[in-house]
Amino acid sequence: QVQLQQSGAELAKPGSSVKISCKASGYTFTSYYISWIKQTTGQGLEYIGYINTGSGGTNYNEKFKGKATLTVDKSSSTAFMQLSSLTPDDSAVYYCASGGFAYWGQGTLVTVSS
Amino acid sequence: DIQMTQSPASLSASLGETVTIECRASEDIYSNLAWYQQKPGNSPQLLIYDANSLADGVPSRFSGSGSGTQYSLKINSLQSEDVASYFCQQYNNYPWTFGGGTKLELK
């Protein structure tokens, strides 16, 4: 069955970066784009962007340009999202999703605190 | 960006009742709308896509309808396992955007 396994929770300091992974299994990795979504209690669900897992091409929500960088490693069927220049506003649960949002990872909690 | 307005923000209903959640888009999204269910501590789960198509494995008591800017999710014969938050999402205009969510509780 299709699974998206995300990396574990991160505690990061303001100004630093984190890189979250999303390992896909149960399907041909390049069959689906992978999207990334941010969830907070205050702002709800926000769409960050997606990556074409075949070409590596990306499309970002303007709001997250400069904040998120999406990459992919086809050899390991893994997508990555790096979040840079972290502030407390970046504290959230981050999800990867594929298959037209039919499949979601379990989420990665990122906490930004000094 | 297209704004998605969901109502109500919270809802209390009894077992066996029929529940309807509404979602209004700030412009026509041509039925490019999905509904998700999210239980506490879990990821969102796709229920409905293309406004009225049931996702694989979703019970038939869930249904979606609507067009243009107005859409709704209906849950017939509410079950205890339906207690969750529900979100709509448009994918007509990039960036895709989500509604604020409806928290469904048992009365």
Coordinates of C-alpha atoms in Angstrom, one line a residue:
Chain A
Q1 CA 0.0 0.0 0.0
V2 CA 1.0 3.6 -0.5
Q3 CA 2.9 5.1 2.4
L4 CA 4.6 8.4 2.9
Q5 CA 6.9 8.2 5.9
Q6 CA 8.1 11.6 7.2
S7 CA 11.1 12.3 9.4
G8 CA 10.8 13.0 13.1
A9 CA 10.0 16.1 15.1
E10 CA 12.5 19.0 15.0
L11 CA 13.4 21.6 17.6
A12 CA 15.3 24.4 16.0
K13 CA 16.6 27.8 17.0
P14 CA 15.5 31.1 15.4
G15 CA 17.6 31.8 12.3
S16 CA 18.6 28.2 11.7
S17 CA 17.3 25.7 9.1
V18 CA 15.7 22.3 9.1
K19 CA 15.3 19.7 6.4
I20 CA 12.3 17.4 6.6
S21 CA 12.1 14.2 4.5
C22 CA 9.2 12.3 3.1
K23 CA 10.0 8.7 1.9
A24 CA 7.4 7.2 -0.5
S25 CA 6.7 3.5 -0.9
G26 CA 4.1 1.3 -2.4
Y27 CA 4.0 3.0 -5.8
T28 CA 6.2 4.3 -8.6
F29 CA 7.7 7.4 -7.0
T30 CA 7.7 9.4 -10.2
S31 CA 4.0 8.8 -10.9
Y32 CA 2.9 11.6 -8.5
Y33 CA 4.0 15.0 -7.7
I34 CA 4.6 15.6 -4.0
S35 CA 3.0 18.6 -2.2
W36 CA 3.9 20.1 1.1
I37 CA 1.3 21.6 3.5
K38 CA 1.7 23.6 6.7
Q39 CA -0.8 23.3 9.5
T40 CA -1.0 25.6 12.5
T41 CA -3.8 26.2 15.0
G42 CA -4.0 29.8 14.1
Q43 CA -3.6 29.8 10.3
G44 CA -5.1 26.4 9.6
L45 CA -3.8 24.6 6.5
E46 CA -1.5 26.4 4.0
Y47 CA -0.3 25.1 0.8
I48 CA 3.5 25.5 0.4
G49 CA 4.2 24.1 -3.0
Y50 CA 4.9 21.0 -5.0
I51 CA 7.7 19.2 -6.7
N52 CA 7.6 17.2 -9.9
T53 CA 9.2 14.0 -8.7
G54 CA 10.3 13.1 -12.2
S55 CA 11.9 16.3 -13.4
G56 CA 12.6 18.0 -10.0
G57 CA 10.7 21.1 -11.2
T58 CA 9.0 23.0 -8.4
N59 CA 6.1 25.4 -8.0
Y60 CA 5.9 27.4 -4.8
N61 CA 3.1 29.4 -3.2
E62 CA 4.5 33.0 -3.3
K63 CA 4.1 33.2 0.4
F64 CA 6.7 30.5 0.9
K65 CA 9.3 31.5 -1.7
G66 CA 12.6 32.0 0.1
K67 CA 11.3 30.1 3.1
A68 CA 10.9 26.6 1.7
T69 CA 13.1 24.7 -0.8
L70 CA 11.8 21.5 -2.2
T71 CA 14.1 18.8 -3.6
V72 CA 13.8 15.1 -4.4
D73 CA 16.1 12.1 -4.5
K74 CA 14.7 9.6 -7.0
S75 CA 17.2 6.9 -6.0
S76 CA 15.6 6.7 -2.6
S77 CA 12.1 7.7 -3.5
T78 CA 12.4 10.6 -1.0
A79 CA 11.3 14.2 -1.1
F80 CA 12.7 16.9 1.0
M81 CA 11.7 20.3 2.2
Q82 CA 14.2 22.7 3.7
L83 CA 12.9 25.6 5.8
S84 CA 15.4 28.4 6.3
S85 CA 15.8 31.5 8.5
L86 CA 13.4 30.0 10.9
T87 CA 11.2 32.2 13.2
P88 CA 8.6 31.2 15.8
D89 CA 5.9 31.7 13.0
D90 CA 7.4 28.6 11.3
S91 CA 6.4 26.4 14.2
A92 CA 3.9 24.0 12.8
V93 CA 3.1 20.5 11.6
Y94 CA 4.3 20.0 8.1
Y95 CA 2.8 17.3 5.8
C96 CA 3.8 15.9 2.5
A97 CA 1.1 14.5 0.3
S98 CA 0.9 12.8 -3.1
G99 CA -1.5 11.1 -5.5
G100 CA -3.7 14.2 -5.8
F101 CA -3.8 14.5 -2.0
A102 CA -5.1 10.9 -1.6
Y103 CA -2.0 10.0 0.4
W104 CA -0.5 12.0 3.3
G105 CA 2.5 11.6 5.5
Q106 CA 2.0 11.4 9.2
G107 CA 3.3 15.0 9.7
T108 CA 6.5 16.5 11.1
L109 CA 6.3 18.9 14.0
V110 CA 8.7 21.7 13.8
T111 CA 9.2 23.9 16.9
V112 CA 11.2 27.0 16.6
S113 CA 12.4 28.3 20.0
S114 CA 15.4 29.8 21.6
Chain B
D1 CA -5.5 33.9 -3.8
I2 CA -9.0 32.3 -3.6
Q3 CA -10.5 32.6 -0.2
M4 CA -12.4 29.6 1.1
T5 CA -15.0 30.3 3.8
Q6 CA -16.3 27.3 5.7
S7 CA -19.4 27.3 8.0
P8 CA -20.1 26.6 10.7
A9 CA -16.8 26.7 12.5
S10 CA -18.1 24.1 14.9
L11 CA -21.1 21.8 15.0
S12 CA -22.7 19.5 17.6
A13 CA -24.9 16.7 16.4
S14 CA -26.5 13.5 17.6
L15 CA -25.8 10.0 16.4
G16 CA -27.9 9.1 13.4
E17 CA -28.4 12.8 12.5
T18 CA -27.7 14.3 9.0
V19 CA -25.0 17.0 9.1
T20 CA -24.2 19.5 6.4
I21 CA -21.0 21.6 6.2
E22 CA -20.8 24.5 3.7
C23 CA -17.8 26.0 1.9
R24 CA -17.9 29.2 -0.1
A25 CA -15.2 30.2 -2.6
S26 CA -14.3 33.9 -3.3
E27 CA -14.7 33.1 -7.0
D28 CA -15.9 30.3 -9.3
I29 CA -13.8 27.2 -8.8
Y30 CA -15.6 25.1 -11.4
S31 CA -16.1 22.1 -9.0
N32 CA -12.3 21.8 -8.4
L33 CA -13.0 21.2 -4.7
A34 CA -12.0 18.5 -2.2
W35 CA -13.2 17.7 1.3
Y36 CA -10.9 16.2 4.0
Q37 CA -11.5 14.6 7.4
Q38 CA -8.9 15.0 10.1
K39 CA -9.1 13.3 13.5
P40 CA -7.0 14.6 16.4
G41 CA -3.3 13.6 16.0
N42 CA -3.8 12.3 12.5
S43 CA -3.2 13.5 9.0
P44 CA -6.1 14.8 6.8
Q45 CA -7.9 12.1 4.9
L46 CA -9.4 12.7 1.4
L47 CA -13.2 12.2 1.4
I48 CA -14.4 13.9 -1.7
Y49 CA -12.8 15.2 -4.9
D50 CA -14.1 17.1 -7.9
A51 CA -16.9 18.4 -5.5
N52 CA -18.9 15.2 -5.6
S53 CA -16.7 12.1 -6.2
L54 CA -16.2 9.8 -3.3
A55 CA -12.5 8.8 -2.6
D56 CA -11.6 5.2 -2.4
G57 CA -12.7 3.5 0.8
V58 CA -14.9 6.4 2.0
P59 CA -18.3 5.3 3.4
S60 CA -21.3 6.2 1.2
R61 CA -22.9 8.2 4.0
F62 CA -20.5 11.0 2.9
S63 CA -21.5 13.0 -0.1
G64 CA -20.5 16.3 -1.7
S65 CA -22.4 18.7 -3.9
G66 CA -22.3 22.2 -5.3
S67 CA -21.0 24.3 -8.1
G68 CA -19.6 27.7 -8.9
T69 CA -18.7 29.3 -5.5
Q70 CA -21.0 27.2 -3.2
Y71 CA -20.3 23.7 -2.0
S72 CA -21.4 21.4 0.7
L73 CA -20.4 18.2 2.4
K74 CA -23.2 16.0 3.8
I75 CA -22.9 13.2 6.3
N76 CA -25.9 11.0 6.6
S77 CA -26.7 9.0 9.7
L78 CA -23.8 10.4 11.8
Q79 CA -21.6 7.7 13.4
S80 CA -19.3 8.2 16.4
E81 CA -16.2 7.7 14.2
D82 CA -17.2 10.8 12.2
V83 CA -16.2 13.1 15.1
A84 CA -13.4 15.0 13.5
S85 CA -12.5 18.3 11.8
Y86 CA -13.5 18.8 8.2
F87 CA -11.7 21.0 5.6
C88 CA -12.5 22.0 2.1
Q89 CA -9.8 22.8 -0.5
Q90 CA -9.9 24.4 -3.9
Y91 CA -7.5 23.4 -6.6
N92 CA -8.8 25.5 -9.4
N93 CA -6.4 28.4 -9.0
Y94 CA -2.8 28.2 -7.7
P95 CA -2.0 28.4 -4.9
W96 CA -4.4 25.8 -3.7
T97 CA -6.2 27.1 -0.6
F98 CA -8.1 25.5 2.3
G99 CA -11.1 26.5 4.3
G100 CA -10.7 27.2 8.0
G101 CA -12.3 24.0 9.1
T102 CA -15.4 22.7 10.8
K103 CA -15.1 20.9 14.1
L104 CA -17.8 18.2 14.5
E105 CA -18.7 16.9 17.9
L106 CA -21.3 14.6 19.3
K107 CA -24.2 16.1 21.2

